[in-house]
Short mmCIF file of C-alpha atoms in Angstrom, two decimals:
data_model
loop_
_atom_site.label_atom_id
_atom_site.label_comp_id
_atom_site.label_asym_id
_atom_site.label_seq_id
_atom_site.Cartn_x
_atom_site.Cartn_y
_atom_site.Cartn_z
CA MET J 1137 104.43 144.50 64.67
CA GLU J 1138 101.55 143.62 62.21
CA GLN J 1139 98.61 144.70 64.17
CA ASP J 1140 96.89 141.12 63.91
CA TYR J 1141 99.08 139.63 65.75
CA ILE J 1142 99.01 142.64 68.54
CA LYS J 1143 95.86 141.74 68.85
CA LEU J 1144 96.35 138.04 69.03
CA ILE J 1145 98.99 138.50 71.75
CA PHE J 1146 96.16 140.45 73.62
CA GLY J 1147 93.78 137.32 73.43
CA LEU J 1148 96.18 134.97 74.52
CA LYS J 1149 97.37 137.55 77.60
CA LEU J 1150 93.84 137.18 77.72
CA LYS J 1151 93.14 134.11 77.71
CA GLN J 1152 95.11 133.19 79.87
CA ILE J 1153 94.77 134.86 82.46
CA ARG J 1154 91.16 134.27 82.76
CA THR J 1155 92.40 130.95 83.14
CA ASP J 1156 94.95 130.69 85.55
CA ARG J 1157 92.26 132.99 87.58
CA GLY J 1158 89.64 130.09 87.55
CA LEU J 1159 87.19 131.81 85.48
CA SER J 1160 84.99 131.02 82.59
CA LEU J 1161 84.28 133.50 79.74
CA PHE J 1162 80.21 134.17 81.46
CA GLY J 1163 82.31 135.35 84.52
CA LEU J 1164 84.26 137.85 83.44
CA SER J 1165 81.59 139.23 81.25
CA LYS J 1166 79.44 139.76 84.77
CA LEU J 1167 82.99 140.78 86.55
CA SER J 1168 84.33 143.41 84.06
CA GLY J 1169 80.88 144.95 82.52
CA LEU J 1170 82.02 144.26 78.73
CA SER J 1171 79.71 141.27 76.68
CA LYS J 1172 80.39 137.62 76.81
CA SER J 1173 80.94 137.35 72.20
CA TYR J 1174 82.51 140.52 72.45
CA LEU J 1175 85.23 138.52 75.12
CA ASN J 1176 84.83 136.11 73.49
CA GLU J 1177 86.45 138.14 69.75
CA ILE J 1178 89.05 139.33 71.95
CA GLU J 1179 90.20 136.23 72.87
CA LYS J 1180 89.95 135.04 69.09
CA GLY J 1181 92.36 137.73 68.39
CA LYS J 1182 89.66 139.64 66.05
CA LYS J 1183 89.97 142.75 68.32
CA TYR J 1184 91.03 145.09 70.18
CA PRO J 1185 89.40 146.71 73.46
CA LYS J 1186 90.21 150.90 73.54
CA PRO J 1187 91.68 152.12 76.48
CA ASP J 1188 88.95 152.13 79.06
CA LYS J 1189 88.11 148.63 78.39
CA ILE J 1190 92.31 147.91 79.33
CA ALA J 1191 91.94 149.35 82.59
CA ALA J 1192 88.84 147.67 82.54
CA LEU J 1193 89.53 144.45 83.12
CA SER J 1194 92.91 145.06 84.44
CA GLU J 1195 91.26 146.18 87.64
CA HIS J 1196 89.21 143.36 87.81
CA LEU J 1197 91.46 141.20 86.39
CA GLU J 1198 94.19 142.69 89.15
CA VAL J 1199 97.01 142.85 86.76
CA PRO J 1200 98.56 146.36 86.17
CA TYR J 1201 97.28 147.87 82.68
CA ASP J 1202 100.99 147.70 81.63
CA GLU J 1203 101.85 144.45 81.92
CA LEU J 1204 97.91 143.50 80.10
CA VAL J 1205 99.71 145.62 77.26
CA SER J 1206 102.62 144.22 77.00
CA LEU J 1207 104.26 142.10 73.86
CA LYS J 1208 106.22 140.13 76.28
CA LEU J 1209 104.45 136.71 76.90
CA ASP J 1210 105.42 134.67 80.16
CA LYS J 1211 107.24 131.48 79.88
CA ASN J 1212 104.43 128.57 78.92
CA LEU J 1213 103.51 131.27 75.76
CA ALA J 1214 107.01 132.91 74.84
CA PRO J 1215 107.75 130.82 71.29
CA ILE J 1216 104.33 132.21 70.40
CA GLY J 1217 105.90 135.43 70.87
CA GLU J 1218 109.01 134.75 69.51
CA ILE J 1219 107.51 132.80 66.09
CA LEU J 1220 105.09 136.11 65.60
CA GLN J 1221 107.33 139.14 66.76
CA SER J 1222 110.47 137.19 64.34
CA LYS J 1223 106.96 138.22 61.50
CA LEU J 1224 108.26 134.75 60.35
CA LEU J 1225 104.82 133.50 58.72
CA LYS J 1226 105.01 137.46 58.00
CA GLU J 1227 107.80 135.81 55.39
CA ILE J 1228 106.62 132.83 54.43
CA PRO J 1229 104.10 132.83 51.77
CA LEU J 1230 101.82 130.51 53.29
CA GLU J 1231 99.19 130.94 50.74
CA LEU J 1232 101.38 128.90 48.06
CA PHE J 1233 100.99 125.48 50.83
CA GLY J 1234 96.81 126.37 50.53
CA ILE J 1235 96.72 128.50 53.66
CA GLN J 1236 95.26 131.30 55.14
CA GLU J 1237 97.67 133.42 58.30
CA SER J 1238 93.87 133.76 59.88
CA THR J 1239 93.31 129.76 60.25
CA LEU J 1240 97.05 130.13 61.18
CA ILE J 1241 96.06 132.35 64.05
CA ASP J 1242 92.13 130.70 64.80
CA ILE J 1243 94.69 127.75 65.51
CA ILE J 1244 97.07 129.18 68.01
CA SER J 1245 94.19 130.74 69.75
CA ASN J 1246 91.66 128.08 70.19
CA ALA J 1247 94.81 125.80 71.49
CA PRO J 1248 97.16 127.58 72.55
CA VAL J 1249 98.97 125.76 75.44
CA LYS J 1250 99.62 122.59 72.52
CA VAL J 1251 100.47 125.09 70.03
CA THR J 1252 103.03 126.48 72.30
CA ALA J 1253 104.15 122.81 73.03
CA PHE J 1254 104.04 121.64 69.77
CA ILE J 1255 106.40 125.17 68.85
CA SER J 1256 109.19 125.12 71.53
CA THR J 1257 109.57 121.78 70.62
CA ILE J 1258 110.33 122.16 66.58
CA ILE J 1259 112.55 124.76 68.87
CA GLU J 1260 114.66 122.60 70.76
CA ILE J 1261 114.99 120.60 67.66
CA ALA J 1262 116.43 122.62 65.43
CA LYS J 1263 119.14 124.01 68.27
CA ASN J 1264 119.77 120.79 67.76
CA TYR J 1265 120.73 119.65 64.80
CA ASN J 1266 121.89 123.95 63.98
CA PHE J 1267 118.70 124.16 61.58
CA SER J 1268 119.03 128.13 61.38
CA ARG J 1269 116.83 130.14 59.10
CA GLU J 1270 118.28 129.52 56.23
CA ASN J 1271 117.42 126.32 56.27
CA PHE J 1272 113.67 126.48 57.65
CA PHE J 1273 112.82 128.69 53.77
CA LEU J 1274 115.14 125.75 51.89
CA ALA J 1275 113.31 123.20 53.97
CA SER J 1276 109.69 125.37 52.86
CA VAL J 1277 110.84 125.29 49.18
CA ARG J 1278 111.58 121.82 48.58
CA SER J 1279 108.21 120.88 50.36
CA PHE J 1280 106.56 123.42 47.93
CA GLN J 1281 108.22 121.54 45.32
CA GLU J 1282 106.55 118.47 46.33
CA ALA J 1283 103.72 119.62 46.19
CA ASN J 1284 103.41 120.27 42.84
CA ASN J 1285 105.26 117.20 42.18
CA ASN J 1286 108.61 119.42 41.09
CA TYR J 1287 106.57 120.99 37.80
CA PHE J 1288 105.08 124.06 36.89
CA GLU J 1289 103.29 125.03 34.02
CA ASP J 1290 103.25 128.55 33.91
CA ILE J 1291 107.22 128.72 34.13
CA GLU J 1292 107.71 125.55 31.71
CA THR J 1293 105.52 128.37 29.70
CA ALA J 1294 107.64 131.40 30.37
CA VAL J 1295 109.94 129.49 28.76
CA LEU J 1296 108.51 128.17 24.60
CA LYS J 1297 107.56 132.44 24.49
CA PHE J 1298 111.46 133.49 25.44
CA ALA J 1299 112.20 131.10 23.09
CA LYS J 1300 109.85 132.54 20.31
CA THR J 1301 110.99 136.48 20.93
CA TYR J 1302 114.10 135.63 21.13
CA HIS J 1303 114.27 133.31 18.26
CA ILE J 1304 116.23 130.00 19.79
CA ASP J 1305 115.66 126.74 18.45
CA LEU J 1306 115.51 124.73 21.18
CA SER J 1307 116.04 121.71 19.56
CA LYS J 1308 119.28 122.74 18.68
CA LYS J 1309 122.20 122.37 21.45
CA ILE J 1310 122.17 126.13 23.47
CA THR J 1311 125.36 127.59 23.57
CA SER J 1312 126.66 130.80 26.45
CA GLN J 1313 127.81 133.44 23.78
CA GLU J 1314 123.78 132.61 22.70
CA LEU J 1315 122.28 133.58 26.14
CA GLU J 1316 125.08 135.86 27.01
CA ASP J 1317 123.78 137.30 23.10
CA ILE J 1318 120.89 138.56 24.49
CA LEU J 1319 122.27 139.58 27.84
CA VAL J 1320 124.24 142.42 26.08
CA GLU J 1321 122.05 143.19 23.70
CA GLU J 1322 118.18 143.39 25.67
CA PHE J 1323 119.25 143.86 28.64
CA GLY J 1324 122.05 145.51 29.13
CA TYR J 1325 124.05 144.01 31.08
CA SER J 1326 127.67 143.70 30.88
CA ILE J 1327 130.67 140.51 31.31
CA ASN J 1328 134.11 140.45 33.19
CA SER J 1329 135.48 138.07 33.11
CA HIS J 1330 138.53 138.56 35.33
CA GLU J 1331 137.45 140.45 38.08
CA LEU J 1332 136.55 137.31 40.66
CA GLU J 1333 139.73 136.30 39.39
CA GLU J 1334 142.08 138.46 42.01
CA HIS J 1335 140.23 137.34 44.59
CA SER J 1336 141.90 134.11 45.35
CA GLU J 1337 139.15 134.71 48.97
CA LEU J 1338 135.38 133.92 45.75
CA ASP J 1339 136.83 130.98 45.09
CA ASN J 1340 133.76 129.24 46.44
CA LEU J 1341 131.60 131.44 43.30
CA ARG J 1342 130.97 131.70 40.73
CA SER J 1343 129.28 134.78 39.68
CA ILE J 1344 128.15 138.13 41.30
CA TYR J 1345 125.53 140.81 39.53
CA VAL J 1346 126.04 143.64 40.32
CA PRO J 1347 122.41 146.20 39.66
CA LYS J 1348 123.56 149.32 39.61
CA THR J 1349 125.47 149.03 36.45
CA LYS J 1350 123.96 145.64 35.29
CA THR J 1351 127.24 144.39 35.25
CA LEU J 1352 127.43 140.10 35.62
CA LEU J 1353 131.46 139.05 37.41
CA ILE J 1354 131.43 135.30 36.19
CA THR J 1355 134.31 133.32 36.25
CA LYS J 1356 136.67 131.53 33.82
CA SER J 1357 137.13 128.36 36.00
CA ILE J 1358 133.70 127.68 34.61
CA ASP J 1359 132.79 124.59 32.31
CA ASP J 1360 130.80 126.27 28.68
CA ALA J 1361 127.49 124.50 30.23
CA GLN J 1362 128.30 126.35 33.84
CA ARG J 1363 128.62 129.88 32.41
CA ALA J 1364 124.96 128.75 30.15
CA PHE J 1365 123.28 127.59 33.10
CA ILE J 1366 124.47 131.03 35.43
CA TYR J 1367 123.38 132.98 32.04
CA ALA J 1368 119.30 131.69 31.37
CA LYS J 1369 118.87 132.24 35.98
CA GLU J 1370 119.62 136.05 34.77
CA LEU J 1371 116.97 135.84 31.76
CA ALA J 1372 114.90 134.01 34.10
CA TYR J 1373 115.36 137.22 36.85
CA ASN J 1374 114.93 139.57 33.18
CA PHE J 1375 111.54 138.33 31.31
CA LEU J 1376 109.92 137.14 34.52
CA ASN J 1377 110.00 140.63 36.44
CA ILE J 1378 111.28 139.27 39.66
CA THR J 1379 113.34 141.95 41.34
CA GLU J 1380 113.63 140.39 44.74
CA ARG J 1381 116.71 138.38 44.15
CA LEU J 1382 120.28 136.70 45.25
CA TYR J 1383 123.17 138.23 44.22
CA THR J 1384 125.97 135.54 43.77
CA PHE J 1385 125.87 132.72 42.50
CA SER J 1386 125.97 130.14 44.69
CA TRP J 1387 124.61 132.07 47.47
CA ILE J 1388 125.85 133.84 50.10
CA LYS J 1389 123.34 134.40 53.03
CA PHE J 1390 119.08 136.08 51.49
CA GLU J 1391 116.87 138.68 53.59
CA SER J 1392 114.32 137.03 52.29
CA PHE J 1393 111.59 133.71 51.83
CA ASP J 1394 110.73 135.25 48.52
CA GLU J 1395 114.33 135.30 47.79
CA VAL J 1396 114.78 131.63 48.04
CA LEU J 1397 111.82 130.60 46.19
CA ASN J 1398 112.67 133.22 43.06
CA ASN J 1399 115.89 131.61 43.05
CA PHE J 1400 114.29 128.63 42.33
CA TYR J 1401 111.99 129.96 39.72
CA ALA J 1402 114.67 130.80 37.69
CA SER J 1403 117.02 128.41 38.14
CA TYR J 1404 113.81 125.41 37.22
CA PHE J 1405 113.28 128.22 34.45
CA ALA J 1406 117.52 128.25 33.18
CA GLY J 1407 116.73 123.93 33.42
CA ALA J 1408 113.99 123.98 30.61
CA LEU J 1409 115.50 126.39 28.91
CA ILE J 1410 118.78 124.70 28.32
CA ILE J 1411 116.81 120.71 28.52
CA PRO J 1412 113.36 121.69 26.53
CA LYS J 1413 110.91 119.56 27.60
CA GLU J 1414 109.79 117.81 24.09
CA SER J 1415 113.14 117.15 23.08
CA ILE J 1416 114.43 115.49 25.98
CA VAL J 1417 110.25 113.89 26.22
CA ALA J 1418 111.36 112.80 23.22
CA ASN J 1419 114.85 111.28 24.13
CA LEU J 1420 113.57 109.18 26.86
CA LYS J 1421 110.46 107.81 26.07
CA GLN J 1422 113.87 106.29 23.28
CA LEU J 1423 115.65 105.16 26.03
CA PHE J 1424 111.82 103.11 28.05
CA GLU J 1425 111.51 101.67 24.81
CA GLN J 1426 114.94 99.85 25.11
CA GLN J 1427 114.97 96.31 26.09
CA HIS J 1428 118.16 96.18 26.80
CA PHE J 1429 119.93 98.92 29.51
CA LYS J 1430 122.87 99.93 27.56
CA ALA J 1431 124.84 102.55 29.86
CA GLU J 1432 126.51 104.84 26.46
CA ASP J 1433 123.15 105.34 26.06
CA PHE J 1434 121.81 107.31 28.76
CA GLU J 1435 125.66 109.56 29.09
CA LEU J 1436 124.61 109.73 25.38
CA LEU J 1437 120.97 111.16 26.03
CA LEU J 1438 123.20 113.88 28.90
CA SER J 1439 125.54 114.87 26.05
CA LYS J 1440 122.64 115.95 24.28
CA TYR J 1441 122.31 118.95 26.03
CA ASN J 1442 124.57 122.17 27.21
CA ALA J 1443 124.25 120.70 30.59
CA SER J 1444 125.75 119.35 33.25
CA PRO J 1445 124.37 115.68 34.52
CA GLU J 1446 123.09 117.19 37.82
CA SER J 1447 120.98 120.26 36.07
CA VAL J 1448 119.69 116.93 33.01
CA TYR J 1449 118.88 114.50 36.63
CA GLN J 1450 117.45 118.22 38.03
CA ARG J 1451 115.19 117.60 34.69
CA LEU J 1452 114.15 114.91 35.40
CA THR J 1453 112.04 114.85 37.92
CA ASN J 1454 109.99 117.67 36.41
CA ILE J 1455 109.59 115.90 33.18
CA LEU J 1456 109.02 112.32 34.89
CA PRO J 1457 106.04 113.30 37.18
CA LYS J 1458 104.52 114.73 34.53
CA GLU J 1459 104.89 113.04 30.75
CA PHE J 1460 105.43 109.52 32.66
CA LYS J 1461 103.33 109.49 36.00
CA LEU J 1462 105.95 108.40 37.15
CA LYS J 1463 105.86 110.82 40.56
CA ASN J 1464 107.54 108.09 43.56
CA LEU J 1465 110.93 108.74 43.46
CA PHE J 1466 113.63 110.33 45.00
CA PHE J 1467 116.68 112.62 43.82
CA LEU J 1468 120.15 112.88 45.98
CA ARG J 1469 123.20 115.29 45.74
CA PHE J 1470 126.24 113.43 48.05
CA SER J 1471 130.14 115.08 48.12
CA HIS J 1472 133.09 113.05 48.37
CA GLN J 1473 136.42 114.23 49.28
CA GLN J 1474 138.38 111.19 47.48
CA GLY J 1475 140.90 109.75 50.92
CA SER J 1476 137.61 110.56 53.44
CA ASP J 1477 135.42 107.97 53.90
CA LYS J 1478 132.93 110.06 55.29
CA PHE J 1479 129.97 111.13 52.37
CA SER J 1480 128.21 113.70 52.43
CA LEU J 1481 123.76 114.48 51.56
CA ASN J 1482 123.71 117.65 50.41
CA LYS J 1483 120.38 118.00 48.68
CA GLU J 1484 117.56 115.23 48.64
CA LEU J 1485 113.53 115.16 46.96
CA HIS J 1486 111.14 112.89 47.57
CA LEU J 1487 108.15 113.46 45.72
CA GLU J 1488 104.63 112.18 46.33
CA LYS J 1489 106.79 110.35 49.97
CA GLN J 1490 108.96 110.64 51.97
CA GLN J 1491 111.53 107.87 50.42
CA SER J 1492 113.98 106.04 52.14
CA PRO J 1493 117.21 107.45 50.95
CA ARG J 1494 116.85 110.12 53.53
CA ALA J 1495 117.93 113.21 55.44
CA ARG J 1496 121.11 113.70 57.08
CA GLU J 1497 121.33 111.33 59.61
CA THR J 1498 123.82 113.44 61.84
CA ASN J 1499 126.94 110.72 62.46
CA GLU J 1500 125.67 107.21 60.89
CA HIS J 1501 126.70 105.59 58.01
CA TYR J 1502 124.84 105.91 54.49
CA CYS J 1503 124.96 102.77 52.79
CA ARG J 1504 127.33 101.17 50.91
CA ARG J 1505 125.53 99.57 48.57
CA TRP J 1506 123.71 103.14 47.21
CA ALA J 1507 125.18 103.64 44.00
CA SER J 1508 124.99 107.03 45.11
CA ILE J 1509 128.12 106.28 47.34
CA LYS J 1510 129.80 103.23 44.92
CA VAL J 1511 130.07 105.88 41.36
CA LEU J 1512 131.37 108.37 44.47
CA GLN J 1513 134.16 105.72 45.08
CA ALA J 1514 134.68 104.71 41.47
CA ILE J 1515 135.81 107.92 40.40
CA SER J 1516 138.12 109.01 43.17
CA ALA J 1517 139.41 105.91 42.14
CA LYS J 1518 140.06 106.29 38.99
CA ASN J 1519 140.15 109.95 38.89
CA SER J 1520 137.86 110.48 35.61
CA ASP J 1521 135.70 112.79 34.22
CA HIS J 1522 132.93 111.36 34.44
CA GLU J 1523 131.19 107.38 36.23
CA PHE J 1524 127.82 106.08 36.09
CA SER J 1525 125.67 102.90 37.30
CA MET J 1526 122.23 101.70 37.70
CA GLN J 1527 121.10 99.05 39.73
CA ILE J 1528 116.92 98.43 41.65
CA SER J 1529 117.80 99.24 45.35
CA ASP J 1530 116.18 96.55 47.18
CA TYR J 1531 114.85 97.73 50.42
CA VAL J 1532 114.51 94.81 52.36
CA ALA J 1533 113.31 96.04 55.00
CA GLU J 1534 110.81 97.83 54.00
CA ASN J 1535 109.18 95.86 50.51
CA LYS J 1536 110.50 98.21 47.80
CA LYS J 1537 112.60 98.35 44.72
CA TYR J 1538 113.36 101.58 43.25
CA LEU J 1539 115.63 101.45 40.52
CA VAL J 1540 118.77 104.09 40.82
CA LEU J 1541 120.28 106.06 37.95
CA ALA J 1542 123.10 107.62 38.97
CA SER J 1543 126.04 109.59 37.88
CA ALA J 1544 129.19 111.61 39.72
CA THR J 1545 131.43 114.21 38.58
CA LYS J 1546 133.97 116.50 39.55
CA ASP J 1547 133.77 119.24 41.65
CA PRO J 1548 134.85 122.12 39.93
CA PHE J 1549 135.72 123.38 42.82
CA LYS J 1550 137.29 121.49 45.24
CA GLN J 1551 140.53 119.64 44.63
CA ASN J 1552 140.37 116.09 44.60
CA SER J 1553 136.19 116.15 45.87
CA TYR J 1554 133.80 115.21 43.99
CA ARG J 1555 129.36 114.72 43.35
CA SER J 1556 126.94 112.82 43.29
CA ILE J 1557 123.59 112.80 41.53
CA SER J 1558 120.98 110.40 41.64
CA ILE J 1559 117.81 109.79 41.15
CA GLY J 1560 115.61 106.98 42.12
CA ILE J 1561 111.88 105.44 41.14
CA GLU J 1562 109.59 102.92 43.00
CA LEU J 1563 109.19 99.77 40.76
CA ASN J 1564 105.83 99.33 41.09
CA ALA J 1565 103.53 98.97 37.48
CA GLN J 1566 103.82 101.41 36.16
CA LEU J 1567 107.22 102.02 36.02
CA GLN J 1568 107.29 97.93 34.91
CA ARG J 1569 104.68 99.51 31.62
CA LYS J 1570 107.00 102.81 31.05
CA VAL J 1571 110.34 101.07 31.06
CA ASN J 1572 110.73 98.49 28.96
CA PHE J 1573 114.30 97.90 30.72
CA VAL J 1574 113.52 97.36 34.80
CA ASN J 1575 112.27 94.10 33.60
CA ASN J 1576 115.70 92.51 32.48
CA LYS J 1577 117.04 90.51 35.49
CA ASN J 1578 120.43 90.18 34.75
CA ILE J 1579 120.35 94.27 36.05
CA GLU J 1580 122.74 94.72 39.55
CA SER J 1581 119.94 94.09 42.39
CA PRO J 1582 121.26 94.63 45.76
CA HIS J 1583 119.60 94.37 49.07
CA VAL J 1584 120.26 98.37 51.52
CA GLY J 1585 120.06 100.19 53.40
CA VAL J 1586 119.16 103.84 54.26
CA THR J 1587 122.53 103.60 57.16
CA CYS J 1588 124.75 100.44 58.55
CA GLU J 1589 123.17 100.95 61.64
CA ARG J 1590 120.34 100.69 61.07
CA CYS J 1591 121.22 97.95 58.71
CA GLY J 1592 119.68 94.02 59.16
CA VAL J 1593 121.34 93.26 56.22
CA ILE J 1594 122.91 90.15 57.15
CA ASN J 1595 126.61 89.24 56.14
CA CYS J 1596 127.70 92.82 54.73
CA SER J 1597 130.17 92.75 53.19
CA VAL J 1598 131.43 96.43 52.61
CA ARG J 1599 129.21 97.50 56.08
CA GLN J 1600 131.04 100.38 57.57
CA SER J 1601 129.07 99.84 61.03
CA PRO J 1602 127.60 96.97 63.80
CA PRO J 1603 123.25 98.01 63.45
CA THR J 1604 123.33 99.35 66.61
CA ILE J 1605 120.25 101.99 66.23
CA LEU J 1606 118.61 98.66 64.68
CA GLU J 1607 119.16 96.30 67.43
CA SER J 1608 118.76 98.98 69.98
CA MET J 1609 115.08 99.51 68.36
CA ASN J 1610 114.43 94.94 67.74
CA LYS J 1611 115.35 95.32 72.18
CA GLU J 1612 113.03 97.73 72.31
CA SER J 1613 110.15 95.71 70.51
CA LYS J 1614 110.75 92.88 72.16
CA THR J 1615 110.12 94.39 75.56
CA SER J 1616 107.57 95.47 75.01
CA GLU J 1617 106.22 92.51 73.23
CA ILE J 1618 107.24 90.66 76.16
CA VAL J 1619 105.82 93.41 78.39
CA GLU J 1620 102.12 92.80 76.83
CA GLU J 1621 102.13 89.56 77.36
CA ILE J 1622 102.54 89.41 80.95
CA THR J 1623 99.70 91.99 80.81
CA LYS J 1624 97.33 89.51 78.96
CA LYS J 1625 98.78 86.24 80.96
CA TYR J 1626 97.79 88.39 84.18
CA SER J 1627 95.00 90.45 83.69
#
């Protein structure tokens, strides 16, 4: 264990034993002969006493020496011990969030009982929702993105430098062949497009990188846009000198938080290279100047880049907050199997604050009035290649509206399976200034909820379940009101 953690655990145990004995720091000082300030430093995890001083504490507190120096904590402090011994805090670069590890240690040592209760609660929630270490790291990266409005100037600059170094014309559509040539000629890669096809068990993987021989195994069953994105990620790892990385795409497992964070950096680089900022900003300005929105204009924008709709939508989450100051937005990705009535939310991002379309509501039915769901229903019925929809979603219960753009495409790796990508931007004064067509009254603007179980929209023709959770919440609220009235009456 880290020495700081060993000191912290000893200090927590000493403080707990002292308080259990009803002793103040002053009292323990008189009893043991150690100064009050020295004992305070020990309890805060800043100092670790020498064996003779531990022996003195052991004698006067009537605690066996071995028990005092053991790293095992009793049940009241056990959750803190679990977190410290797991080295989870060491794996997450806290400085990314502006947090010093010493600050966390001070918080833990100053209020161990409350912190322990909090940590226990988090652990219990994690167990109930099968929240794994991987989920924790992914949530941390998502929080990191949100804290930075999902825009990273240093990576944008690195992309421009890369393009200049390898003479890539960012005003033209980039092909996978162009990127493959750089991987092979400049970074010594070997590209193998046959091996993965021989293993049916690997049909969910698009690529595997073998670092020892610099061999990139890549599946044939992807289009040029997907191939270009994989190549661009590999170029990012090399050009940004990233060594701690994932070797499969999609990833199977990871060993550290840095691997997850670096995977995000490489993906960001790839998106910024294939969908250059200057180009997409110009395209968006042209689109936003229109008084009347035309779906074909947006679909034309999507076709300007050698990228999947998902990559373009992801890129919008970088560009809109930075270049158009549209920060109150969300990104969602749903999956859907043809013939099923289930729609799974498997990726989300919220900038500025947690907007309404959120999270994985366990065993609840997402609102069928969402554009995200509508396009999935349409593509499943038509079996087409791409379905697009735009609407202004009116969250009546929260008095908020969002301009939502949504696309659905086939899932290239699952038969009869589809996925939708959507971006929602809060309808406010800034959006109305930047986007002319948003004021067009012909845009569909349905009342929506989050899930049917929580929705108060009356006479909804596509409701999948009664508003049971909403009714329960309303009943509790009404009960509380009546209790308050009775209390006032008899006060």
